[in-house]
Amino acid sequence: MKFSGSAVFSALLVSAVSAGPIHNRTRTSISAARGRAVGAAFFITNEPNGNQLVAADIGADGKLTLRRAISTGGLGAHGITSPNGPDGLFSQGAIKASAAGNIVATVNPGSNTLSVFKINPNDPSNVRQIGEPIGSGGEFPVSLAINNKGNIVCALNGGEVNGVSCFKVDQQKGLLPLSGTNRSLKLKQTTPATGPAGSASDVIFSEDNKRLIASIKGVPPQPGFLAVWDVNTDGSLSQDFKAVAPSKGGLLPFSLTVIPGKNAILATDPAIGFDIFDFATQAAGYGSTSVAAGRSSSVAINGQGATCWSVFSPKSKNFYLTDIKTAIVTEINIDAKLKGTVVKQYPQGKGSGTIDIDIATVGNNE
Ligand SMILES: *[C@@H]1O[C@H](CO)[C@@H](O)[C@H](O)[C@H]1NC(C)=O
Ligand SMILES: *[C@@H]1O[C@H](CO)[C@@H](O)[C@H](O)[C@H]1NC(C)=O
């Protein structure tokens, strides 16, 4: 197994695990000592000669045991950039797991396809591919969103043919195209994408699943934007997206993380630190390409290099942002008025190349 590609991580928590012992594992003694897996963590290798999904058990003690590497049936790819680095896709969310849908889905950026796997809830790193890889609806897919029910997967394509496309999850056949969801971003891009400036970053559903939101980095001094589509009741998307620019100081919206209960989003921004997009109080201005209204802001993280990835912790209620240049994880609090402040910083060691990030809850810990 080679790990030279960009490793992208997605954690899945399976709360009630009630099956018998796990068979056919390669590290039986370690696993037995730690007890049974309480969840699984997944990442992809993104190798150009064959993308692989790697699954690790999360033990009751929170420790990971690498367990399986499975071909996705597609190819990885590295975006065009200089200097070349560990962030091959300029994105967050290239692999996503859903406990509600019992699935893990991944992009194959080098073959313009997506793959989906079924998770065995009693043995969550034991995944089985469903169906064949399916065309992503564009080129150089870099990020995935899964709805709350776990039955719709949307892809963000960041190549020459760019935009979003959504798919229904069929537990037997795999991903099936969902009509009325193939929507263009009209970016001038290449395949593979050239970046990080001007590249597509992340795609998520809003907390209520009524909007699909993608982030696009600017080409300084021109700021980037969020592209927002309405999700209709049949799952189709509004024909055109609405573009929302970050507040002053924001340039490169990267990862997108929902701020729970607020109709707002935190986006990392390697130009400054992070941007807060308030969708609740900007209803009037919503749809304009002007600076986001309401309580939106762009917040500096002093000494940051390139803050690009983020996750919310249900336990601490804070956000954790990774910086690929400084290899520091920064903890952010966002108060009831959407004011963001730095709580604490956690250096991971120079050169760690801290990229995509996720959180799993194990007992009382995360
Ligand atoms: C594990 O399963 C694989 C595939 O089913 C099989 O080829 C292999 O021999 C098994 N390994 C052990 C240690 O039982
Ligand atoms: C999706 O739209 C792109 C243009 O943005 C087009 O090239 C492609 O063929 C469409 N794919 C499907 C499956 O409709």
Short mmCIF file of C-alpha atoms and ligand atoms in Angstrom, two decimals:
data_model
loop_
_atom_site.label_atom_id
_atom_site.label_comp_id
_atom_site.label_asym_id
_atom_site.label_seq_id
_atom_site.Cartn_x
_atom_site.Cartn_y
_atom_site.Cartn_z
CA MET A 1 0.00 0.00 0.00
CA LYS A 2 1.41 3.38 -0.97
CA PHE A 3 0.25 6.57 0.67
CA SER A 4 1.92 9.09 -1.60
CA GLY A 5 -1.40 10.37 -2.91
CA SER A 6 -3.54 12.78 -0.99
CA ALA A 7 -5.01 11.00 1.98
CA VAL A 8 -8.51 12.18 2.64
CA PHE A 9 -10.22 11.19 5.84
CA SER A 10 -13.81 10.60 6.77
CA ALA A 11 -14.93 9.21 10.07
CA LEU A 12 -18.10 7.31 10.79
CA LEU A 13 -19.52 6.55 14.17
CA VAL A 14 -21.61 3.46 14.66
CA SER A 15 -23.15 3.83 18.07
CA ALA A 16 -24.69 0.42 18.73
CA VAL A 17 -22.40 -2.39 17.71
CA SER A 18 -23.81 -5.74 18.70
CA ALA A 19 -22.37 -8.42 16.44
CA GLY A 20 -20.03 -11.25 17.29
CA PRO A 21 -16.25 -11.22 16.83
CA ILE A 22 -14.72 -9.75 13.70
CA HIS A 23 -13.22 -12.44 11.50
CA ASN A 24 -10.34 -12.39 9.07
CA ARG A 25 -8.43 -9.42 10.30
CA THR A 26 -4.78 -8.88 9.81
CA ARG A 27 -3.97 -7.45 13.22
CA THR A 28 -5.95 -9.76 15.43
CA SER A 29 -3.81 -9.45 18.52
CA ILE A 30 -3.84 -5.65 18.60
CA SER A 31 -7.55 -5.50 17.92
CA ALA A 32 -8.39 -8.15 20.49
CA ALA A 33 -6.45 -6.27 23.12
CA ARG A 34 -8.37 -3.12 22.36
CA GLY A 35 -11.78 -4.68 22.09
CA ARG A 36 -14.15 -4.52 19.17
CA ALA A 37 -14.36 -1.66 16.70
CA VAL A 38 -16.86 1.05 17.60
CA GLY A 39 -16.62 2.73 14.21
CA ALA A 40 -14.47 3.13 11.17
CA ALA A 41 -12.35 5.87 9.60
CA PHE A 42 -11.92 5.99 5.84
CA PHE A 43 -9.56 7.71 3.45
CA ILE A 44 -8.55 7.42 -0.20
CA THR A 45 -5.07 7.08 -1.66
CA ASN A 46 -5.92 9.10 -4.82
CA GLU A 47 -3.25 7.19 -6.78
CA PRO A 48 -3.31 7.97 -10.53
CA ASN A 49 -2.81 4.28 -11.35
CA GLY A 50 -5.68 3.09 -9.14
CA ASN A 51 -7.60 4.83 -6.38
CA GLN A 52 -8.05 2.82 -3.18
CA LEU A 53 -10.38 3.20 -0.25
CA VAL A 54 -8.57 2.49 3.02
CA ALA A 55 -10.66 1.53 6.05
CA ALA A 56 -9.44 1.57 9.66
CA ASP A 57 -11.22 0.32 12.77
CA ILE A 58 -11.80 2.88 15.52
CA GLY A 59 -11.28 0.98 18.78
CA ALA A 60 -13.14 1.59 22.04
CA ASP A 61 -10.00 3.45 23.15
CA GLY A 62 -10.23 5.72 20.09
CA LYS A 63 -7.15 4.24 18.46
CA LEU A 64 -7.07 3.34 14.77
CA THR A 65 -6.13 0.00 13.29
CA LEU A 66 -5.64 -0.03 9.53
CA ARG A 67 -7.71 -2.89 8.27
CA ARG A 68 -8.41 -2.93 4.52
CA ALA A 69 -7.49 -1.29 1.23
CA ILE A 70 -10.01 -1.84 -1.56
CA SER A 71 -9.88 -0.68 -5.17
CA THR A 72 -12.59 1.87 -5.93
CA GLY A 73 -12.55 0.85 -9.60
CA GLY A 74 -11.47 4.39 -10.53
CA LEU A 75 -8.34 6.52 -10.77
CA GLY A 76 -6.91 9.32 -8.66
CA ALA A 77 -5.37 12.52 -10.02
CA HIS A 78 -3.36 15.47 -8.77
CA GLY A 79 -4.33 19.04 -9.59
CA ILE A 80 -1.87 21.29 -11.42
CA THR A 81 -0.02 23.47 -8.91
CA SER A 82 3.41 24.70 -7.98
CA PRO A 83 4.99 23.72 -5.71
CA ASN A 84 3.32 20.32 -5.70
CA GLY A 85 2.10 19.27 -2.26
CA PRO A 86 -0.04 16.86 -0.28
CA ASP A 87 -3.33 18.62 -1.13
CA GLY A 88 -3.92 16.96 -4.47
CA LEU A 89 -7.51 18.08 -4.99
CA PHE A 90 -7.64 21.61 -3.46
CA SER A 91 -10.74 20.35 -1.65
CA GLN A 92 -12.45 19.03 1.46
CA GLY A 93 -14.83 16.06 1.41
CA ALA A 94 -13.41 13.85 -1.37
CA ILE A 95 -14.70 10.91 0.67
CA LYS A 96 -17.84 10.99 2.81
CA ALA A 97 -19.47 8.42 5.09
CA SER A 98 -23.12 8.42 6.20
CA ALA A 99 -24.26 6.42 9.22
CA ALA A 100 -27.90 7.09 8.23
CA GLY A 101 -27.39 5.56 4.78
CA ASN A 102 -24.77 3.01 5.85
CA ILE A 103 -22.65 4.11 2.92
CA VAL A 104 -19.26 5.56 2.17
CA ALA A 105 -18.81 7.35 -1.16
CA THR A 106 -15.65 8.57 -2.86
CA VAL A 107 -14.56 10.59 -5.88
CA ASN A 108 -12.21 9.19 -8.51
CA PRO A 109 -10.77 12.46 -9.89
CA GLY A 110 -8.61 10.79 -12.56
CA SER A 111 -11.45 8.85 -14.18
CA ASN A 112 -14.27 11.40 -13.62
CA THR A 113 -16.28 8.85 -11.64
CA LEU A 114 -17.75 8.23 -8.18
CA SER A 115 -17.81 4.95 -6.20
CA VAL A 116 -20.13 3.95 -3.38
CA PHE A 117 -19.70 1.23 -0.74
CA LYS A 118 -22.11 -0.35 1.70
CA ILE A 119 -20.98 -0.40 5.33
CA ASN A 120 -21.66 -3.42 7.51
CA PRO A 121 -22.99 -1.69 10.66
CA ASN A 122 -21.80 -4.59 12.82
CA ASP A 123 -18.28 -4.34 11.43
CA PRO A 124 -17.99 -0.84 9.95
CA SER A 125 -14.61 -1.09 8.25
CA ASN A 126 -15.98 -4.11 6.36
CA VAL A 127 -17.25 -2.30 3.26
CA ARG A 128 -18.51 -3.76 -0.01
CA GLN A 129 -18.77 -1.82 -3.26
CA ILE A 130 -22.31 -1.38 -4.63
CA GLY A 131 -22.55 -1.31 -8.42
CA GLU A 132 -19.92 0.09 -10.76
CA PRO A 133 -18.28 3.53 -10.60
CA ILE A 134 -20.59 6.08 -12.27
CA GLY A 135 -19.70 9.20 -14.29
CA SER A 136 -19.57 12.23 -11.97
CA GLY A 137 -21.44 14.51 -14.42
CA GLY A 138 -18.30 16.53 -15.16
CA GLU A 139 -14.53 16.38 -14.85
CA PHE A 140 -12.13 16.17 -11.90
CA PRO A 141 -14.68 15.48 -9.10
CA VAL A 142 -13.18 16.77 -5.84
CA SER A 143 -15.87 16.81 -3.15
CA LEU A 144 -19.09 15.05 -2.12
CA ALA A 145 -22.15 15.99 -0.08
CA ILE A 146 -24.54 13.40 1.39
CA ASN A 147 -28.03 14.45 2.56
CA ASN A 148 -29.29 13.80 6.12
CA LYS A 149 -31.19 10.66 5.10
CA GLY A 150 -28.09 9.23 3.43
CA ASN A 151 -29.88 8.50 0.15
CA ILE A 152 -28.61 11.32 -2.09
CA VAL A 153 -24.98 11.99 -2.99
CA CYS A 154 -23.95 15.20 -4.79
CA ALA A 155 -20.58 15.68 -6.46
CA LEU A 156 -18.63 18.87 -7.08
CA ASN A 157 -16.71 18.70 -10.37
CA GLY A 158 -13.76 21.09 -10.51
CA GLY A 159 -12.26 20.44 -13.97
CA GLU A 160 -12.85 21.88 -17.43
CA VAL A 161 -16.45 20.59 -17.26
CA ASN A 162 -17.35 21.89 -13.81
CA GLY A 163 -20.45 22.15 -11.63
CA VAL A 164 -22.52 19.85 -9.43
CA SER A 165 -24.43 16.63 -10.13
CA CYS A 166 -26.51 14.52 -7.75
CA PHE A 167 -27.29 10.80 -7.54
CA LYS A 168 -29.79 8.57 -5.77
CA VAL A 169 -28.34 5.76 -3.69
CA ASP A 170 -29.76 2.37 -4.68
CA GLN A 171 -28.65 -0.26 -2.16
CA GLN A 172 -28.34 -2.85 -4.97
CA LYS A 173 -27.30 -0.85 -8.05
CA GLY A 174 -25.25 1.91 -6.42
CA LEU A 175 -25.46 5.54 -7.58
CA LEU A 176 -28.16 6.45 -10.12
CA PRO A 177 -28.36 9.90 -11.79
CA LEU A 178 -30.97 12.22 -10.27
CA SER A 179 -32.66 14.26 -12.99
CA GLY A 180 -32.53 18.05 -12.87
CA THR A 181 -29.33 18.16 -10.82
CA ASN A 182 -26.53 18.49 -13.39
CA ARG A 183 -25.71 22.18 -12.99
CA SER A 184 -22.75 24.13 -14.37
CA LEU A 185 -20.52 26.51 -12.39
CA LYS A 186 -19.22 28.09 -15.62
CA LEU A 187 -15.66 28.30 -14.24
CA LYS A 188 -12.77 28.64 -16.66
CA GLN A 189 -10.74 25.65 -15.52
CA THR A 190 -8.58 22.79 -16.78
CA THR A 191 -8.66 19.01 -16.27
CA PRO A 192 -7.05 18.26 -13.86
CA ALA A 193 -7.88 21.57 -12.19
CA THR A 194 -5.27 24.30 -11.82
CA GLY A 195 -5.07 25.77 -8.33
CA PRO A 196 -5.42 26.36 -5.54
CA ALA A 197 -6.49 29.88 -6.71
CA GLY A 198 -9.67 29.77 -8.79
CA SER A 199 -10.49 26.13 -8.03
CA ALA A 200 -13.64 24.48 -6.65
CA SER A 201 -13.28 23.59 -2.96
CA ASP A 202 -16.19 21.90 -1.17
CA VAL A 203 -19.88 21.03 -1.50
CA ILE A 204 -22.37 20.58 1.36
CA PHE A 205 -26.09 20.54 2.02
CA SER A 206 -27.43 23.29 4.28
CA GLU A 207 -28.52 22.01 7.70
CA ASP A 208 -32.19 21.80 6.57
CA ASN A 209 -31.13 20.15 3.29
CA LYS A 210 -33.00 22.85 1.33
CA ARG A 211 -29.86 24.23 -0.31
CA LEU A 212 -26.79 22.79 -1.94
CA ILE A 213 -23.75 25.02 -1.45
CA ALA A 214 -20.37 24.90 -3.20
CA SER A 215 -17.30 27.03 -2.45
CA ILE A 216 -15.04 28.51 -5.13
CA LYS A 217 -11.70 30.15 -4.38
CA GLY A 218 -10.95 33.53 -5.89
CA VAL A 219 -7.95 34.56 -7.94
CA PRO A 220 -6.58 37.41 -5.80
CA PRO A 221 -7.33 40.25 -5.79
CA GLN A 222 -10.66 38.93 -7.16
CA PRO A 223 -12.54 37.23 -4.27
CA GLY A 224 -14.14 33.80 -4.59
CA PHE A 225 -17.77 32.99 -3.77
CA LEU A 226 -20.27 30.44 -2.55
CA ALA A 227 -22.60 29.03 -5.21
CA VAL A 228 -26.03 28.29 -3.72
CA TRP A 229 -28.72 26.17 -5.39
CA ASP A 230 -32.23 25.62 -4.00
CA VAL A 231 -33.09 21.92 -3.55
CA ASN A 232 -36.66 21.21 -4.74
CA THR A 233 -38.85 18.59 -3.02
CA ASP A 234 -38.12 16.07 -5.80
CA GLY A 235 -34.39 16.54 -5.18
CA SER A 236 -33.81 18.58 -8.35
CA LEU A 237 -31.83 21.84 -8.13
CA SER A 238 -32.68 25.38 -9.20
CA GLN A 239 -31.40 26.01 -12.72
CA ASP A 240 -28.94 28.74 -11.74
CA PHE A 241 -26.98 29.24 -8.57
CA LYS A 242 -26.87 32.40 -6.53
CA ALA A 243 -23.35 33.67 -5.86
CA VAL A 244 -22.53 35.00 -2.39
CA ALA A 245 -19.21 36.77 -1.84
CA PRO A 246 -17.32 36.66 1.47
CA SER A 247 -17.06 39.75 3.70
CA LYS A 248 -14.16 42.18 3.28
CA GLY A 249 -10.85 40.38 3.71
CA GLY A 250 -12.20 37.03 2.53
CA LEU A 251 -10.81 35.79 -0.81
CA LEU A 252 -10.49 32.02 -0.94
CA PRO A 253 -13.51 30.21 0.56
CA PHE A 254 -12.31 26.62 1.05
CA SER A 255 -13.99 24.08 3.36
CA LEU A 256 -17.64 24.55 4.36
CA THR A 257 -18.94 23.59 7.82
CA VAL A 258 -22.53 24.18 8.97
CA ILE A 259 -22.89 26.34 12.11
CA PRO A 260 -25.65 24.30 13.79
CA GLY A 261 -29.00 25.99 14.45
CA LYS A 262 -27.95 29.29 12.83
CA ASN A 263 -28.61 29.04 9.07
CA ALA A 264 -24.97 30.03 8.73
CA ILE A 265 -21.75 28.51 7.49
CA LEU A 266 -18.10 28.66 8.47
CA ALA A 267 -15.73 28.58 5.50
CA THR A 268 -11.99 28.34 6.00
CA ASP A 269 -10.15 30.97 3.97
CA PRO A 270 -6.38 30.54 3.45
CA ALA A 271 -6.14 34.26 2.62
CA ILE A 272 -7.04 35.26 6.18
CA GLY A 273 -8.30 32.47 8.47
CA PHE A 274 -12.03 31.90 8.08
CA ASP A 275 -15.24 33.48 6.77
CA ILE A 276 -18.67 33.35 8.40
CA PHE A 277 -21.60 33.44 5.96
CA ASP A 278 -24.88 34.39 7.60
CA PHE A 279 -27.79 33.23 5.46
CA ALA A 280 -30.43 34.08 8.09
CA THR A 281 -30.14 37.85 8.17
CA GLN A 282 -29.05 38.40 4.62
CA ALA A 283 -32.32 37.19 3.10
CA ALA A 284 -32.82 40.47 1.24
CA GLY A 285 -29.33 40.52 -0.18
CA TYR A 286 -29.36 36.80 -0.80
CA GLY A 287 -28.88 36.19 -4.47
CA SER A 288 -26.71 39.20 -5.06
CA THR A 289 -23.02 38.89 -5.69
CA SER A 290 -22.32 41.75 -3.30
CA VAL A 291 -20.65 41.30 0.05
CA ALA A 292 -22.71 39.00 2.27
CA ALA A 293 -24.94 41.04 4.56
CA GLY A 294 -26.10 40.55 8.15
CA ARG A 295 -23.64 39.16 10.65
CA SER A 296 -21.24 37.77 8.09
CA SER A 297 -17.55 38.44 8.68
CA SER A 298 -14.04 37.40 7.73
CA VAL A 299 -11.82 36.68 10.71
CA ALA A 300 -8.03 36.63 10.84
CA ILE A 301 -6.07 33.83 12.49
CA ASN A 302 -2.79 35.50 13.42
CA GLY A 303 0.26 33.73 12.02
CA GLN A 304 -1.78 31.43 9.80
CA GLY A 305 -0.27 30.03 6.61
CA ALA A 306 -3.12 28.35 4.74
CA THR A 307 -6.20 27.47 6.79
CA CYS A 308 -8.17 25.16 4.50
CA TRP A 309 -10.10 22.41 6.37
CA SER A 310 -12.68 22.47 9.15
CA VAL A 311 -14.97 20.34 11.30
CA PHE A 312 -17.52 21.00 14.06
CA SER A 313 -17.37 19.16 17.38
CA PRO A 314 -20.79 18.24 18.83
CA LYS A 315 -19.14 17.79 22.24
CA SER A 316 -17.14 21.02 22.67
CA LYS A 317 -19.45 22.93 20.25
CA ASN A 318 -16.31 24.47 18.78
CA PHE A 319 -14.78 24.24 15.30
CA TYR A 320 -11.36 22.78 14.49
CA LEU A 321 -9.48 24.20 11.50
CA THR A 322 -6.31 22.77 9.98
CA ASP A 323 -3.53 24.77 8.36
CA ILE A 324 -1.42 22.89 5.82
CA LYS A 325 1.51 25.33 6.04
CA THR A 326 1.91 25.76 9.81
CA ALA A 327 0.56 22.26 10.68
CA ILE A 328 -1.44 23.85 13.49
CA VAL A 329 -5.03 22.92 14.38
CA THR A 330 -6.92 26.01 15.53
CA GLU A 331 -9.99 25.73 17.76
CA ILE A 332 -12.63 28.40 17.03
CA ASN A 333 -15.70 29.39 19.02
CA ILE A 334 -18.64 31.04 17.29
CA ASP A 335 -21.01 32.76 19.69
CA ALA A 336 -24.79 33.29 19.45
CA LYS A 337 -24.20 36.50 17.46
CA LEU A 338 -21.94 34.65 15.00
CA LYS A 339 -18.79 36.29 16.29
CA GLY A 340 -15.83 33.97 15.79
CA THR A 341 -12.81 33.86 18.11
CA VAL A 342 -9.71 31.70 18.45
CA VAL A 343 -9.91 29.50 21.57
CA LYS A 344 -6.68 27.48 21.41
CA GLN A 345 -4.07 26.20 18.97
CA TYR A 346 -2.62 22.69 18.72
CA PRO A 347 0.69 22.34 16.83
CA GLN A 348 0.97 18.98 15.05
CA GLY A 349 4.65 19.18 14.17
CA LYS A 350 6.26 21.04 11.30
CA GLY A 351 5.80 19.37 7.92
CA SER A 352 2.83 17.25 9.01
CA GLY A 353 0.81 18.45 6.01
CA THR A 354 -2.43 18.55 8.01
CA ILE A 355 -5.25 18.42 5.45
CA ASP A 356 -8.77 17.01 5.67
CA ILE A 357 -10.21 16.47 9.14
CA ASP A 358 -13.14 14.70 10.79
CA ILE A 359 -14.40 13.86 14.28
CA ALA A 360 -15.85 10.63 15.68
CA THR A 361 -17.45 10.31 19.10
CA VAL A 362 -16.30 7.29 21.10
CA GLY A 363 -18.00 7.00 24.47
CA ASN A 364 -17.45 10.38 26.18
CA ASN A 365 -14.53 11.30 23.98
CA GLU A 366 -14.04 12.65 20.51
C1 LIG B 1 -9.22 -13.35 4.46
O1 LIG B 1 -10.16 -13.30 3.41
C2 LIG B 1 -9.56 -13.30 2.13
C3 LIG B 1 -10.68 -13.04 1.12
O2 LIG B 1 -11.88 -13.63 1.52
C4 LIG B 1 -8.84 -14.61 1.91
O3 LIG B 1 -8.22 -14.61 0.63
C5 LIG B 1 -7.76 -14.74 2.98
O4 LIG B 1 -7.12 -15.98 2.86
C6 LIG B 1 -8.37 -14.61 4.37
N1 LIG B 1 -7.30 -14.52 5.36
C7 LIG B 1 -7.32 -15.22 6.50
C8 LIG B 1 -6.15 -14.98 7.40
O5 LIG B 1 -8.22 -16.00 6.82
C1 LIG B 2 -23.69 17.69 -17.23
O1 LIG B 2 -23.45 19.02 -17.69
C2 LIG B 2 -22.23 19.17 -18.41
C3 LIG B 2 -22.08 20.64 -18.71
O2 LIG B 2 -21.91 21.36 -17.53
C4 LIG B 2 -22.27 18.31 -19.64
O3 LIG B 2 -21.04 18.41 -20.32
C5 LIG B 2 -22.50 16.87 -19.26
O4 LIG B 2 -22.64 16.07 -20.40
C6 LIG B 2 -23.75 16.75 -18.40
N1 LIG B 2 -23.81 15.37 -17.92
C7 LIG B 2 -24.95 14.70 -17.80
C8 LIG B 2 -24.84 13.32 -17.29
O5 LIG B 2 -26.02 15.20 -18.09
#
